[in-house]
Amino acid sequence: MIVRDFHELKTGPRAVSDAQWTSVRMLLADDGMGFSFHITTLAAGSTHTFHYKHHFESVYCISGRGAITDLATGETHEIRPGVMYALNLHDHHTLRADEELVMACCFNPPVTGTEVHRADGSYAPAEELAPADG
Amino acid sequence: MIVRDFHELKTGPRAVSDAQWTSVRMLLADDGMGFSFHITTLAAGSTHTFHYKHHFESVYCISGRGAITDLATGETHEIRPGVMYALNLHDHHTLRADEELVMACCFNPPVTGTEVHRADGSYAPAEELAPADG
């Protein structure tokens, strides 16, 4: 059994940040669960465009307010606590945080921890990456 | 893109209950994500013994207080908001809710929605089940 505490991990190497978001990797590929699980915090007033061409991702809103736009259809959905979106079509999307958003995210295949967002908003598929550093 | 709201689903057929817990199935096998994602609420004062012999499960505490005991080792870990446990060894365990617990749960392989807990605390493997009813 693995037991981890977000509040301990958020100041350590499992917290990956850029200026506008922090993702705490609660589970990564090397945990052997077949998915990764992240708690991601997006700064109030920020917008993010992602396109996970090689991953499925589900995102559940724990706290905060915002919106997600499906860039294929132009449709926008309100994000508030209890709303989940799932990128079952590897959907190209823009997430807007009107308030700070705290989101519970699952990735399949699991993120290894070494990915960076590429210019096209994707993460590389796992076979293009070095082994996970945890 | 799939968008669903826990607060709408919790009174419909995606909410599965017994006397002491309710699990709202935000994503099931037929959503094609490769995992299922549930928001599970466990009643204050309840205890639950589960043994997912055929699934990996991670459980993240959104709210509430309790404890999890690993029945193989006897070790007990406090559950509070931000704590996650992951049953990477299909760990036989008892979860105790001292306060109402709200937990975000990921299952691999995904739950189909037709499982019931068996006498041994497990869910049947997917190949023993009828197709999902969503």
Tab-separated table of N, CA and C in Angstrom, chain A residues 4 13-14 16 25-33 35-36 38 55 109-116 124-134:
chain	number	residue	atom	x	y	z
A	4	ARG	N	0.387	8.645	0.614
A	4	ARG	CA	1.087	9.918	0.413
A	4	ARG	C	0.163	11.071	0.764
A	13	PRO	N	9.984	17.356	-4.654
A	13	PRO	CA	10.238	17.122	-6.076
A	13	PRO	C	9.042	16.552	-6.845
A	14	ARG	N	8.023	16.080	-6.156
A	14	ARG	CA	6.833	15.619	-6.873
A	14	ARG	C	5.927	16.771	-7.303
A	16	VAL	N	5.497	19.826	-9.685
A	16	VAL	CA	6.038	20.369	-10.932
A	16	VAL	C	5.248	21.636	-11.245
A	25	ARG	N	2.367	15.272	-8.216
A	25	ARG	CA	2.216	13.920	-8.741
A	25	ARG	C	2.099	12.935	-7.595
A	26	MET	N	0.852	12.595	-7.270
A	26	MET	CA	0.571	11.667	-6.174
A	26	MET	C	0.943	10.241	-6.575
A	27	LEU	N	0.712	9.907	-7.851
A	27	LEU	CA	1.075	8.600	-8.415
A	27	LEU	C	1.653	8.820	-9.790
A	28	LEU	N	2.746	8.115	-10.105
A	28	LEU	CA	3.349	8.166	-11.434
A	28	LEU	C	3.466	6.751	-11.994
A	29	ALA	N	3.975	6.679	-13.217
A	29	ALA	CA	4.037	5.385	-13.904
A	29	ALA	C	4.746	4.326	-13.070
A	30	ASP	N	5.823	4.729	-12.399
A	30	ASP	CA	6.608	3.708	-11.696
A	30	ASP	C	5.934	3.191	-10.431
A	31	ASP	N	4.778	3.726	-10.085
A	31	ASP	CA	4.000	3.145	-8.986
A	31	ASP	C	3.220	1.908	-9.429
A	32	GLY	N	3.157	1.689	-10.732
A	32	GLY	CA	2.606	0.431	-11.228
A	32	GLY	C	1.102	0.295	-11.158
A	33	MET	N	0.382	1.427	-11.055
A	33	MET	CA	-1.075	1.362	-10.957
A	33	MET	C	-1.746	1.346	-12.337
A	35	PHE	N	-2.174	4.011	-14.139
A	35	PHE	CA	-2.618	5.389	-14.372
A	35	PHE	C	-1.756	6.267	-13.474
A	36	SER	N	-1.708	7.573	-13.764
A	36	SER	CA	-1.108	8.483	-12.794
A	36	SER	C	-2.196	9.388	-12.251
A	38	HIS	N	-2.766	13.139	-10.180
A	38	HIS	CA	-2.123	14.417	-9.868
A	38	HIS	C	-3.145	15.348	-9.220
A	55	HIS	N	-2.463	10.746	-24.488
A	55	HIS	CA	-2.981	10.364	-23.177
A	55	HIS	C	-4.487	10.618	-23.127
A	109	PRO	N	-2.131	6.593	-20.716
A	109	PRO	CA	-1.187	5.901	-19.832
A	109	PRO	C	-0.629	6.842	-18.773
A	110	PRO	N	-0.085	6.287	-17.710
A	110	PRO	CA	0.404	7.137	-16.630
A	110	PRO	C	1.558	8.020	-17.080
A	111	VAL	N	1.569	9.230	-16.556
A	111	VAL	CA	2.692	10.146	-16.748
A	111	VAL	C	3.895	9.588	-15.981
A	112	THR	N	5.069	9.707	-16.594
A	112	THR	CA	6.275	9.183	-15.934
A	112	THR	C	6.892	10.187	-14.975
A	113	GLY	N	6.606	11.463	-15.156
A	113	GLY	CA	7.199	12.507	-14.324
A	113	GLY	C	8.269	13.293	-15.055
A	114	THR	N	8.669	12.845	-16.240
A	114	THR	CA	9.727	13.546	-16.967
A	114	THR	C	9.175	14.377	-18.126
A	115	GLU	N	7.870	14.319	-18.362
A	115	GLU	CA	7.293	15.046	-19.489
A	115	GLU	C	7.336	16.557	-19.265
A	116	VAL	N	7.429	17.270	-20.356
A	116	VAL	CA	7.159	18.710	-20.346
A	116	VAL	C	6.128	18.966	-21.451
A	124	ALA	N	4.798	14.087	-24.622
A	124	ALA	CA	5.303	13.022	-25.489
A	124	ALA	C	4.759	11.677	-25.021
A	125	PRO	N	4.591	10.741	-25.945
A	125	PRO	CA	4.245	9.387	-25.509
A	125	PRO	C	5.390	8.791	-24.700
A	126	ALA	N	5.063	7.842	-23.822
A	126	ALA	CA	6.039	7.327	-22.866
A	126	ALA	C	7.268	6.747	-23.547
A	127	GLU	N	7.091	6.148	-24.730
A	127	GLU	CA	8.239	5.492	-25.363
A	127	GLU	C	9.290	6.485	-25.853
A	128	GLU	N	8.948	7.782	-25.903
A	128	GLU	CA	9.950	8.777	-26.313
A	128	GLU	C	10.703	9.364	-25.122
A	129	LEU	N	10.362	8.921	-23.912
A	129	LEU	CA	10.925	9.524	-22.714
A	129	LEU	C	11.967	8.631	-22.069
A	130	ALA	N	12.822	9.270	-21.289
A	130	ALA	CA	13.735	8.531	-20.417
A	130	ALA	C	12.917	7.888	-19.295
A	131	PRO	N	13.473	6.906	-18.604
A	131	PRO	CA	12.753	6.316	-17.469
A	131	PRO	C	12.355	7.381	-16.445
A	132	ALA	N	11.256	7.140	-15.763
A	132	ALA	CA	10.755	8.094	-14.774
A	132	ALA	C	11.762	8.288	-13.647
A	133	ASP	N	11.811	9.506	-13.167
A	133	ASP	CA	12.643	9.775	-11.997
A	133	ASP	C	11.785	9.821	-10.735
A	134	GLY	N	10.506	9.442	-10.849
A	134	GLY	CA	9.640	9.367	-9.667
A	134	GLY	C	9.072	10.688	-9.265
